[in-house]
Structure formats: C-alpha cells, structure tokens
Short mmCIF file of C-alpha atoms in Angstrom, two decimals:
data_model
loop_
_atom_site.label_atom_id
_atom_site.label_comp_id
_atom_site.label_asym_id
_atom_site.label_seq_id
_atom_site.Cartn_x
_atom_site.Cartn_y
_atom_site.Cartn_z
CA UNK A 1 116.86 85.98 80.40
CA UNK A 2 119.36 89.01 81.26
CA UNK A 3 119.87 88.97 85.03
CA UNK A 4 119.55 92.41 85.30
CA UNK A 5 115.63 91.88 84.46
CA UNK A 6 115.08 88.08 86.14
CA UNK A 7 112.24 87.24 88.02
CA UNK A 8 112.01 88.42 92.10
CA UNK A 9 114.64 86.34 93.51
CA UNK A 10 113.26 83.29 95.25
CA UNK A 11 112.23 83.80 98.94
CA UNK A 12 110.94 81.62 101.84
CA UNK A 13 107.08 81.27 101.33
CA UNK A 14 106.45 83.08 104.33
CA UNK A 15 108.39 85.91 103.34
CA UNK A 16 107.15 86.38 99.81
CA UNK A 17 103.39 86.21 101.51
CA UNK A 18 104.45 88.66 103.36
CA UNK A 19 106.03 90.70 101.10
CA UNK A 20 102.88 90.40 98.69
CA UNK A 21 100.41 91.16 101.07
CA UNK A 22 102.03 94.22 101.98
CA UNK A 23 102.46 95.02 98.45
CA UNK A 24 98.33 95.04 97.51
CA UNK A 25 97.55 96.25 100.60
CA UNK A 26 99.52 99.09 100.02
CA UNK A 27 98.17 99.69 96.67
CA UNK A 28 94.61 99.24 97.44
CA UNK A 29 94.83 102.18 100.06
CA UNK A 30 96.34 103.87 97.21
CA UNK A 31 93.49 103.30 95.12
CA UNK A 32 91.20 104.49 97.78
CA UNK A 33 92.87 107.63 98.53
CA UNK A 34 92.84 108.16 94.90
CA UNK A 35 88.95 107.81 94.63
CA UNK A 36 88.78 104.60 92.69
CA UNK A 37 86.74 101.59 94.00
CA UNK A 38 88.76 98.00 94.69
CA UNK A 39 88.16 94.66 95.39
CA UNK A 40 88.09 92.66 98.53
CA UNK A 41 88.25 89.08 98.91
CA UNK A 42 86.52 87.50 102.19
CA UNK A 43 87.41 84.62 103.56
CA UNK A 44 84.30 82.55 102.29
CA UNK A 45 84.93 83.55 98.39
CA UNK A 46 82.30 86.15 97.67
CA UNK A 47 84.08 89.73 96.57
CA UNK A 48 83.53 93.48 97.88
CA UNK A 49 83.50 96.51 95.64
CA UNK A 50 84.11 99.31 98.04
CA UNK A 51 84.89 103.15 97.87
CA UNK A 52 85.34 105.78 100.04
CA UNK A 53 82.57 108.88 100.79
CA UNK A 54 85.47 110.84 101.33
CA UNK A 55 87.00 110.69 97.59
CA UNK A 56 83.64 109.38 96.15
CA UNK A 57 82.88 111.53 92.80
CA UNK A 58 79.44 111.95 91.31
CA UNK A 59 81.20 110.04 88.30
CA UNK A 60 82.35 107.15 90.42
CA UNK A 61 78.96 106.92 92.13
CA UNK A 62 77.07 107.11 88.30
CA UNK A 63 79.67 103.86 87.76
CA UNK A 64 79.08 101.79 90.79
CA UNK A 65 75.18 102.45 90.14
CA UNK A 66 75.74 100.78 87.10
CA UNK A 67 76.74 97.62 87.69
CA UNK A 68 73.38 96.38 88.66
CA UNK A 69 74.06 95.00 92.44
CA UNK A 70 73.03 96.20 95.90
CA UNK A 71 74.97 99.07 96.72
CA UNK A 72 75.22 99.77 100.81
CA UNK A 73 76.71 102.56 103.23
CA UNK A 74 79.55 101.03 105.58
CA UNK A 75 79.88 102.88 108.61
CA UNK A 76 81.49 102.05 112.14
CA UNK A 77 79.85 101.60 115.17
CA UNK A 78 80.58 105.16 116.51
CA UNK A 79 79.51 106.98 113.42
CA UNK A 80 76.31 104.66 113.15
CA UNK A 81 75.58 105.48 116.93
CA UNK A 82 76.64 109.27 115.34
CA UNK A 83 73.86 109.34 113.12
CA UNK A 84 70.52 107.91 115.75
CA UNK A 85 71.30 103.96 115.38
CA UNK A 86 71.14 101.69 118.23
CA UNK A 87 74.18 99.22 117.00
CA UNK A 88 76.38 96.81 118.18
CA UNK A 89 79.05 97.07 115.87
CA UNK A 90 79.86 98.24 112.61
CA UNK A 91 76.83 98.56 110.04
CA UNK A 92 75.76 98.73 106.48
CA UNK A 93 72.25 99.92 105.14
CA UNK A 94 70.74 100.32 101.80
CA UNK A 95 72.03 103.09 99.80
CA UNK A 96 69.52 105.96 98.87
CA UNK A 97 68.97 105.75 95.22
CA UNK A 98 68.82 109.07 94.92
CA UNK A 99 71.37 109.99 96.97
CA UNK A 100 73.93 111.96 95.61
CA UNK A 101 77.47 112.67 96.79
CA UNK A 102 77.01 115.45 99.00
CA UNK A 103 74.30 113.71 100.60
CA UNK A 104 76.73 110.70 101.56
CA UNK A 105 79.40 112.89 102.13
CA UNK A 106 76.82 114.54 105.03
CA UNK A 107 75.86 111.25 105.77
CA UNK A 108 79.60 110.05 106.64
CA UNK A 109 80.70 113.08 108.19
CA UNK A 110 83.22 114.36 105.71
CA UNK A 111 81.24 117.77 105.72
CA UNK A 112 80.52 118.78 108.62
CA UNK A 113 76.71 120.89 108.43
CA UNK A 114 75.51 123.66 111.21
CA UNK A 115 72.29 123.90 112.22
CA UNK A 116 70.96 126.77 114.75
CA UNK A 117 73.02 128.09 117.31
CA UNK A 118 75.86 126.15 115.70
CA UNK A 119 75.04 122.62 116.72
CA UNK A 120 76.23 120.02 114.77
CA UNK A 121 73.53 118.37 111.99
CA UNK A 122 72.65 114.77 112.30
CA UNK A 123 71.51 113.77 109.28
CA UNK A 124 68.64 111.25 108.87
CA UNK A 125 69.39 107.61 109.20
CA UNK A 126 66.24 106.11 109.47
CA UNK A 127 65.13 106.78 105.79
CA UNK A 128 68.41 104.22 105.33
CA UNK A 129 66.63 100.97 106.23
CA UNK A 130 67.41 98.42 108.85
CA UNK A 131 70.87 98.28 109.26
CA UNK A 132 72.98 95.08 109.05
CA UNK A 133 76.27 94.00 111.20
CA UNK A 134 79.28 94.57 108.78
CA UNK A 135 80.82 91.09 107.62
CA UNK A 136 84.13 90.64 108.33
CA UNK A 137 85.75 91.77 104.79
CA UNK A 138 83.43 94.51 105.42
CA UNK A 139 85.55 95.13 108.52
CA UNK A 140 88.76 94.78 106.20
CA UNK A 141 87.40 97.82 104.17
CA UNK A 142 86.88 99.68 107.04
CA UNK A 143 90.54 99.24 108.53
CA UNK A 144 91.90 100.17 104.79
CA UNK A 145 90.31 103.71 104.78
CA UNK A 146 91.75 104.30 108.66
CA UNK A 147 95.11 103.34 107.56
CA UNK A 148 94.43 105.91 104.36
CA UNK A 149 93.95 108.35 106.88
CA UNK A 150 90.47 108.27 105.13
CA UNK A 151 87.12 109.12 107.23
CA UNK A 152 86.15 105.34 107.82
CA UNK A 153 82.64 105.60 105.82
CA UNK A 154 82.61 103.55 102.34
CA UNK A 155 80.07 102.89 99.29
CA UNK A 156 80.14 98.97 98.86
CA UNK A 157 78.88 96.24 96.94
CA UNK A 158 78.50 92.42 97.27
CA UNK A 159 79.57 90.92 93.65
CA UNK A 160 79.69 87.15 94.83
CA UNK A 161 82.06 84.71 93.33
CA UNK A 162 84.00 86.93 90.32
CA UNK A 163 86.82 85.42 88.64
CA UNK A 164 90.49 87.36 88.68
CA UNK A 165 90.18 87.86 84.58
CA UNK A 166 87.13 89.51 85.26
CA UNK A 167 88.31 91.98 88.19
CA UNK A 168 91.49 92.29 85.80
CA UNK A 169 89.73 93.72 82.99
CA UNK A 170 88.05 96.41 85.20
CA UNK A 171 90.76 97.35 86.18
CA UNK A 172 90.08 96.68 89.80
CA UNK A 173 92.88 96.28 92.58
CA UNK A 174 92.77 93.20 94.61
CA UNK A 175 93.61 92.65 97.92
CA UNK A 176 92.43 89.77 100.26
CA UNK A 177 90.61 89.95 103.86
CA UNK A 178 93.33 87.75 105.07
CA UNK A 179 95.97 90.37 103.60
CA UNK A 180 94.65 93.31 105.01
CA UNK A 181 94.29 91.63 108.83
CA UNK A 182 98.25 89.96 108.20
CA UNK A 183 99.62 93.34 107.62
CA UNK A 184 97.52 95.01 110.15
CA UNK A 185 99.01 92.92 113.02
CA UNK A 186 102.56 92.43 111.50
CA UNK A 187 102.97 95.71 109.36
CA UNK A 188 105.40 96.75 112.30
CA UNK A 189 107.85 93.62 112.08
CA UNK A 190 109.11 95.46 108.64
CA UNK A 191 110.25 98.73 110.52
CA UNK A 192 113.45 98.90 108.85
CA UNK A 193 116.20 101.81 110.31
CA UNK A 194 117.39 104.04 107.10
CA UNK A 195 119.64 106.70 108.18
CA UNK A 196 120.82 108.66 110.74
CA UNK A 197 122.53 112.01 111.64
CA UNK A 198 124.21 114.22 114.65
CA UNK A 199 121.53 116.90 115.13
CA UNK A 200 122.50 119.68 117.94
CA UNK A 201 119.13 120.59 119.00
CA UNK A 202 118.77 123.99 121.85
CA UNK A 203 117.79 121.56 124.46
CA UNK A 204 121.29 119.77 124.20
CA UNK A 205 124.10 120.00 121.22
CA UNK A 206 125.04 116.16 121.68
CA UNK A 207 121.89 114.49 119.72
CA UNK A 208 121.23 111.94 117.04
CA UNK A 209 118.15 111.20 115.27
CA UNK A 210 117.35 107.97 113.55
CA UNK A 211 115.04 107.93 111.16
CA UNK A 212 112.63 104.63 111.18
CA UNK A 213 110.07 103.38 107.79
CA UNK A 214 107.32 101.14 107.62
CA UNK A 215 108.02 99.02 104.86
CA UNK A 216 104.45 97.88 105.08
CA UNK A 217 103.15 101.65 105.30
CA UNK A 218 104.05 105.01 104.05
CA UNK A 219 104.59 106.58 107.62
CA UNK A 220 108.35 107.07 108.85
CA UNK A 221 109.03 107.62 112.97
CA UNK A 222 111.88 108.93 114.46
CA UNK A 223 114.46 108.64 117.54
CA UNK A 224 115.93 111.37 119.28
CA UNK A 225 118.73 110.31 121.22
CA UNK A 226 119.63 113.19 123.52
CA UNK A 227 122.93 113.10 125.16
CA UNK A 228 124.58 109.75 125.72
CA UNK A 229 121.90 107.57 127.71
CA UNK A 230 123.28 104.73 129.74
CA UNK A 231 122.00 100.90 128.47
CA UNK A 232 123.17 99.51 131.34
CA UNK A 233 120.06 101.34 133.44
CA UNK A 234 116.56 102.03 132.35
CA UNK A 235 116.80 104.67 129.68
CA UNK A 236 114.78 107.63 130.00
CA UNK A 237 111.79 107.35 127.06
CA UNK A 238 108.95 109.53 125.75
CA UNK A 239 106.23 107.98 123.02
CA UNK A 240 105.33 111.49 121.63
CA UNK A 241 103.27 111.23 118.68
CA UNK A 242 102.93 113.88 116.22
CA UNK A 243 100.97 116.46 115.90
CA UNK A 244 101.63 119.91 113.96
CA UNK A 245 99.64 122.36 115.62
CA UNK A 246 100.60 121.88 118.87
CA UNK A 247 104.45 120.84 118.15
CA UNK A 248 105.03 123.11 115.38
CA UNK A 249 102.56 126.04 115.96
CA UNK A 250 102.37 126.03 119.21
CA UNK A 251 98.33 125.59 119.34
CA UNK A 252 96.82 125.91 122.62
CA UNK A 253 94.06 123.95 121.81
CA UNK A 254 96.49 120.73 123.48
CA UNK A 255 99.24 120.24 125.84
CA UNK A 256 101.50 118.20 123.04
CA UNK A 257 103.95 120.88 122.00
CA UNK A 258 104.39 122.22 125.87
CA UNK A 259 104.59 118.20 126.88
CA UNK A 260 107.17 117.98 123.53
CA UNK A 261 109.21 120.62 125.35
CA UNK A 262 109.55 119.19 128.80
CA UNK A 263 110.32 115.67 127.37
CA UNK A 264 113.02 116.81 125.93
CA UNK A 265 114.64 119.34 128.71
CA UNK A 266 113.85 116.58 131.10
CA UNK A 267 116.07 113.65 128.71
CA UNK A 268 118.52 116.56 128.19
CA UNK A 269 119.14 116.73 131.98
CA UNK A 270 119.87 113.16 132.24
CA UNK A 271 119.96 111.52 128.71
CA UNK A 272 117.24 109.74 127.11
CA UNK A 273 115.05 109.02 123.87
CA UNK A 274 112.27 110.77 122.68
CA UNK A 275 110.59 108.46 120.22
CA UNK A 276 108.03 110.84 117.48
CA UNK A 277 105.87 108.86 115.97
CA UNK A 278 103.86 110.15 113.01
CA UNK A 279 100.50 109.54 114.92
CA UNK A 280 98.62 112.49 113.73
CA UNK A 281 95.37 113.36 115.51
CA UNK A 282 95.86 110.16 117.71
CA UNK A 283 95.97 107.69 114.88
CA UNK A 284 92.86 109.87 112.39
CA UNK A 285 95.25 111.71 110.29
CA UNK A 286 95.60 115.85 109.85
CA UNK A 287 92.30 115.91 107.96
CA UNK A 288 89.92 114.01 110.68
CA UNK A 289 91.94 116.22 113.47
CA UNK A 290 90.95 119.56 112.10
CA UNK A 291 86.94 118.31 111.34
CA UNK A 292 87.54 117.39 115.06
CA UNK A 293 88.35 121.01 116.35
CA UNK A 294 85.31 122.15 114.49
CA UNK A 295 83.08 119.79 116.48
CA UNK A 296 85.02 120.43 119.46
CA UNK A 297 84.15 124.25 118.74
CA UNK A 298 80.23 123.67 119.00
CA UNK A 299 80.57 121.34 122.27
CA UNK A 300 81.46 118.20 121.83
CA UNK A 301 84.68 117.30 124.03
CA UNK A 302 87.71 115.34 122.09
CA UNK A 303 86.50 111.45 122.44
CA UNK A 304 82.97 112.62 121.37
CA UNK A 305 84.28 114.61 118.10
CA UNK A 306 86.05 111.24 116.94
CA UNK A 307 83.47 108.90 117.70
CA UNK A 308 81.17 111.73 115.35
CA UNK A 309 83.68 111.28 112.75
CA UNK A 310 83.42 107.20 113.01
CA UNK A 311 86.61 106.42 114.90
CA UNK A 312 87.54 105.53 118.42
CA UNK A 313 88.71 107.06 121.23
CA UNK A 314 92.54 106.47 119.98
CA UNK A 315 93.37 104.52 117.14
CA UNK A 316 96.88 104.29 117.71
CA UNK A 317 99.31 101.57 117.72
CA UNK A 318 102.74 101.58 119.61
CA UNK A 319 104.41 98.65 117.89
CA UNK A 320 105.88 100.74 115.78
CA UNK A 321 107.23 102.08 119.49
CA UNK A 322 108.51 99.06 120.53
CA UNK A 323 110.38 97.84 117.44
CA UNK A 324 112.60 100.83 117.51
CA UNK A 325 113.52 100.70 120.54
CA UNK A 326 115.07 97.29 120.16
CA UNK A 327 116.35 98.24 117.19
CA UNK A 328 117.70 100.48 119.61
CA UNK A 329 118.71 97.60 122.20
CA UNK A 330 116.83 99.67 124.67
CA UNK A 331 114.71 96.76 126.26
CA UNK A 332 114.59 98.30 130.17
CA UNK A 333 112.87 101.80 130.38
CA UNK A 334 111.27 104.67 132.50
CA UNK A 335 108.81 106.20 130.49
CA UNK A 336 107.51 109.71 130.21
CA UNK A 337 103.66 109.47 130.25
CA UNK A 338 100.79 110.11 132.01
CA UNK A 339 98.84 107.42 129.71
CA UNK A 340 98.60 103.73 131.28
CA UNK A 341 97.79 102.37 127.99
CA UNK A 342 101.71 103.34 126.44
CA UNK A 343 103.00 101.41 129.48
CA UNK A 344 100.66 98.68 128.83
CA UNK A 345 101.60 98.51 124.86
CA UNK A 346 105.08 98.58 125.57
CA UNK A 347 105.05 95.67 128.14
CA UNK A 348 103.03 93.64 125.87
CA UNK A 349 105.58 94.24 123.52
CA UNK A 350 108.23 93.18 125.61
CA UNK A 351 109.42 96.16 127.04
CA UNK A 352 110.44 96.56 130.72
CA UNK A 353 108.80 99.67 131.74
CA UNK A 354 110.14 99.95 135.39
CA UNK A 355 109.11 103.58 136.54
CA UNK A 356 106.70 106.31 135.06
CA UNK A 357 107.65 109.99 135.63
CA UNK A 358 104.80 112.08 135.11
CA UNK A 359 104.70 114.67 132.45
CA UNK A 360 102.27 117.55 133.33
CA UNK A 361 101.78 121.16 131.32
CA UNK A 362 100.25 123.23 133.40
CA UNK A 363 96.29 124.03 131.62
CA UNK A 364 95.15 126.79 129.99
CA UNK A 365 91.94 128.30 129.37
CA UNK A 366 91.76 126.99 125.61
CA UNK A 367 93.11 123.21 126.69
CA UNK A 368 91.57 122.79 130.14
CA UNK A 369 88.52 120.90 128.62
CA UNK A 370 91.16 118.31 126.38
CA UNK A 371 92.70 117.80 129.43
CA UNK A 372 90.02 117.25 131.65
CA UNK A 373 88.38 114.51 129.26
CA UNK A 374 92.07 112.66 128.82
CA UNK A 375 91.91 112.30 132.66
CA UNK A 376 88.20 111.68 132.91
CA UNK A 377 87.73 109.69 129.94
CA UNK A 378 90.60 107.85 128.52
CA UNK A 379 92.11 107.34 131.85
CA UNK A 380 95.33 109.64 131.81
CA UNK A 381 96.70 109.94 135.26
CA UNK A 382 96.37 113.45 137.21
CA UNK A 383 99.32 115.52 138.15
CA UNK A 384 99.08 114.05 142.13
CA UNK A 385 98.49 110.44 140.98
CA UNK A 386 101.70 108.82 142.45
CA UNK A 387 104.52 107.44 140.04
CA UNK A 388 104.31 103.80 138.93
#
C-alpha cells in the first residue's frame, strides 16, 4: 500500500483508546446537534437510541415512533423537579403518544410559554406516568447534550442487545457509556497550545496571547499574558470565563465585563495572566443563557432559571484552567476571584493558590439581584470578606 494512504500509524493501546473515544464522542454530539438520533452502549450490553427535544423534528419523532419500542422523556433532576416531580435524580417517563414536538419542546423547556402576569408555564407532568431513575448510559446521554451546548432533555429508547451490522445499516453513530465518562474526566489532558502572538492591548502594550484547543472538544481558551510576570513568585491569575454580553456589549445584566476590566488593569499594574475560557453562560452555552434572562425577567433569580432549564447551578469545569497554566509553568499563583470553588479546582488540580485578591464591581440596579444570589447562593465571597 502507498504510504501516503497507510493505515493510522500504530500507537500505545492506551493512546489509540483514547484517541477513539474522543473521536465518537465527538461525532455523536455532532449528530445530536444536527438532530439525528445515535446509539449508546451501557455498560451491561443493552443499547440507547436517544435524541434531543431541542433539534427533535416532527419527521424524526414520526421515525423513532416507528421502530416499535418504548419511547421515554430523559430529563435531569432539576428540570424534573422544574416540571412538579418529587425526584432524586435524573428521570425518564413514558412518552405521550400523542405528543407532538412542540409539546416536548414545552415539556423540556426549549420554549419557554407565559402564562398571566408573565409567570413562567409549567407544563403537566403528571399525565407522564411514574417516573423512573435514569440508568447510567441514560446519564451518558444526558452529559452528551450539555457538552452540545444542547438543553439536557432527550427522546430515548431501550433497543436491548443490537448487533454493530445492524446499527451500521441505520446509519446510527455509536459511542460507548464508558467513552463518553473517559473523555468527560480526561477530555482536558489533550489541551494542546497552537499559536501565539504579541497583542498590545489599552490596558498595557507589552501582551501575548496563547491560544489553547481541546483536542477532545470543539472549544478553544486563551492566555493573556500582560506585561512580563515573574515565575519565580506567585503570578497574578484571573479564571474569567466568557461571556458576550457582558464582555463584549457591556450588558448590565452581570458584573463579568466590569470584573473583565479590573482583572486586567489590576495584572497590568503588576503583571499577570488572565486565563478566558470559553465558558458561556457558566458552562450552558449562549442559547440556555439567553432562555435564562427571560426567566430571570419574570422572577426567577440566576440558579433558579438554570435549574428550570435542567442544569445546575454551574456546570463548569476548570481543568481546562489548570492545564494551561502548566503549560504555562505557572504552578504557584494568587488568584483573582471572589469564588471559593476556582481556588478549590485549581488546588485539586495541583495548583498552589497562595493568596486571593478580591475582585468587586461595584452593583447596579439591573445586576444587584445576580449578585446578591452569587453571594447568597453559590457562596461567592462579599466585598468585606477578608483575603485568603
């Protein structure tokens, strides 16, 4: 065979795993995104069919009704407890069989319906039937719409023990529950660094930024070195994860683009790196954040709006946080936050957080609510808690 076209070239077993787990699991959020159905392998054999609310088409639904099996709603715990249901954990219920998409699209929260005076409609659950805890490869579904950036609702389908030919010649992607939960907790080992450049930026005309991809993922993070920080001493750091409204637009619904802003005057002063993670929405995706707002517009505060939507309180992961910044060498830091759980991440990670300097934006009248449920609720320190 011409070596230009030879096989993969032959890598340790745990790398090619690795590499091939990635690979489907890639693909299969692909699919989902896309609106097709895929397959998931559990751990005992049997195989899922799942798809999305979100993308779900009336043609798509028509298909999966015709196959003849149990077809069941998959929701989290927060969106069950959303919709009336006293749950432990993620569920699945019988699916309506007259249901149609905008029903389940009401049902998961991807539209969002008003009722009088502009309260929020909860549509009715208890017609479902008794709900049933999720399996774990039902749990593996649920983690591959979140890392779509997908509302975290799904259409599935127990199918049993189906041979590969058979899942072939649907034209069904496969992916594994074993997969999906490998590349979940390792996907941020594959950070790879790509390029970099000399950026002059207002703040401070001496900066570089690195640009960072997940070779497991489709998201790419960046490093903003500002000035020339000293790696002999803790190295002033900021985790600031994206978000476009407030860092681009300058929304006032949030203190992210004004916290953005003193970040980086404060690592101008002194040197430092501001690490931007594309975290949109605090792990949900653009999408979710904006549905958020609109609940957030008829009362509910910021936690409350995502647990609506089916996520938690924050769904993101700093890994990705503390690979760079040993890719950096940067292993001994004082860290820019008023959230505990960033200084917890990065010490699990093995990152010496030795101070915290507080970063505080004075409130507004359109962000004084946010902030007052990140302080009340998700434990973000107040402007006269003292520095760690």
């Amino acid at each position: 065979m011409n070596a230009l076209i030879s096989p993969t070239p032959t890598l340790p077993a745990q790398d090619l795993a690795s590499e091939r787990a990635a690979i489907r699991v890639d693909r299969a959020q692909t699919e989902l995104k896309h609106g097709r159905a895929l397959a998931l392998r559990s751990a005992a054999g049997p195989v899922l069919l799942a798809a999305t609310i979100e993308t779900l088409s009336p043609s798509r639904l028509t298909w999966l009704r015709g196959l003849g099996v149990p077809l069941r709603l998959l929701f989290t715990a927060e969106r069950a407890t959303a919709l009336g249901l006293t749950v432990a954990g993620s569920v699945s219920l019988p699916l309506p069989t007259d249901a149609d998409v905008e029903t389940l699209q009401a049902l998961g929260a991807i539209t969002l319906e008003f009722g009088p005076a502009g309260r929020a409609k909860r549509p009715e659950a208890a017609a479902l039937g008794t709900p049933e805890p999720a399996t774990p490869v039902m749990l593996s579904a649920l983690t591959l719409a979140k890392r779509a950036r997908l509302i975290p609702a799904l259409v599935v389908a127990e199918l049993g023990e189906v041979s590969d030919a058979t899942l072939d010649a649907a034209q069904l992607e496969v992916v594994s529950e074993a997969e999906v939960t490998q590349v979940r907790e390792q996907g941020h080992l594959s950070l790879r660094r790509v390029s970099d450049a000399h950026v002059p930026i207002d703040a401070h005309d001496d900066c570089t930024l690195v640009l960072f991809r997940e070779l497991n993922g489709d998201a790419e993070h960046v490093a903003i070195l500002v000035g020339q920080p000293d790696l002999s001493q803790p190295v002033p750091v900021r985790l600031h994860s994206s978000c476009l409204t407030g860092d681009l637009l300058g929304s006032l619904r949030c203190d992210c683009g004004d916290q953005l802003q003193r970040a980086i005057a404060h690592l101008a002063e002194r040197g430092g790196v501001l690490l931007y993670l594309a975290q949109e929405g605090r792990g949900t995706g653009l999408g979710s954040k904006l549905r958020a707002y609109r609940l957030q517009d008829i009362g509910l505060d910021t936690i409350d709006a995502d647990h609506y939507l089916g996520f938690r309180a924050d769904e993101r992961d700093f890994q990705a946080a503390v690979a760079m910044l040993k890719a950096l060498d940067i292993t001994r830091i004082q860290l820019l936050t008023n959230n505990p759980r960033k200084i917890e991440a990065l010490r699990r990670g093995g990152i010496d957080v030795v101070d915290r300097i507080a970063l505080h934006a004075p409130p507004t009248a359109h962000n004084a609510r946010y902030l007052a449920t990140k302080r009340e609720r998700a434990g973000h320190l107040k402007p006269d808690d003292e520095q760690e």
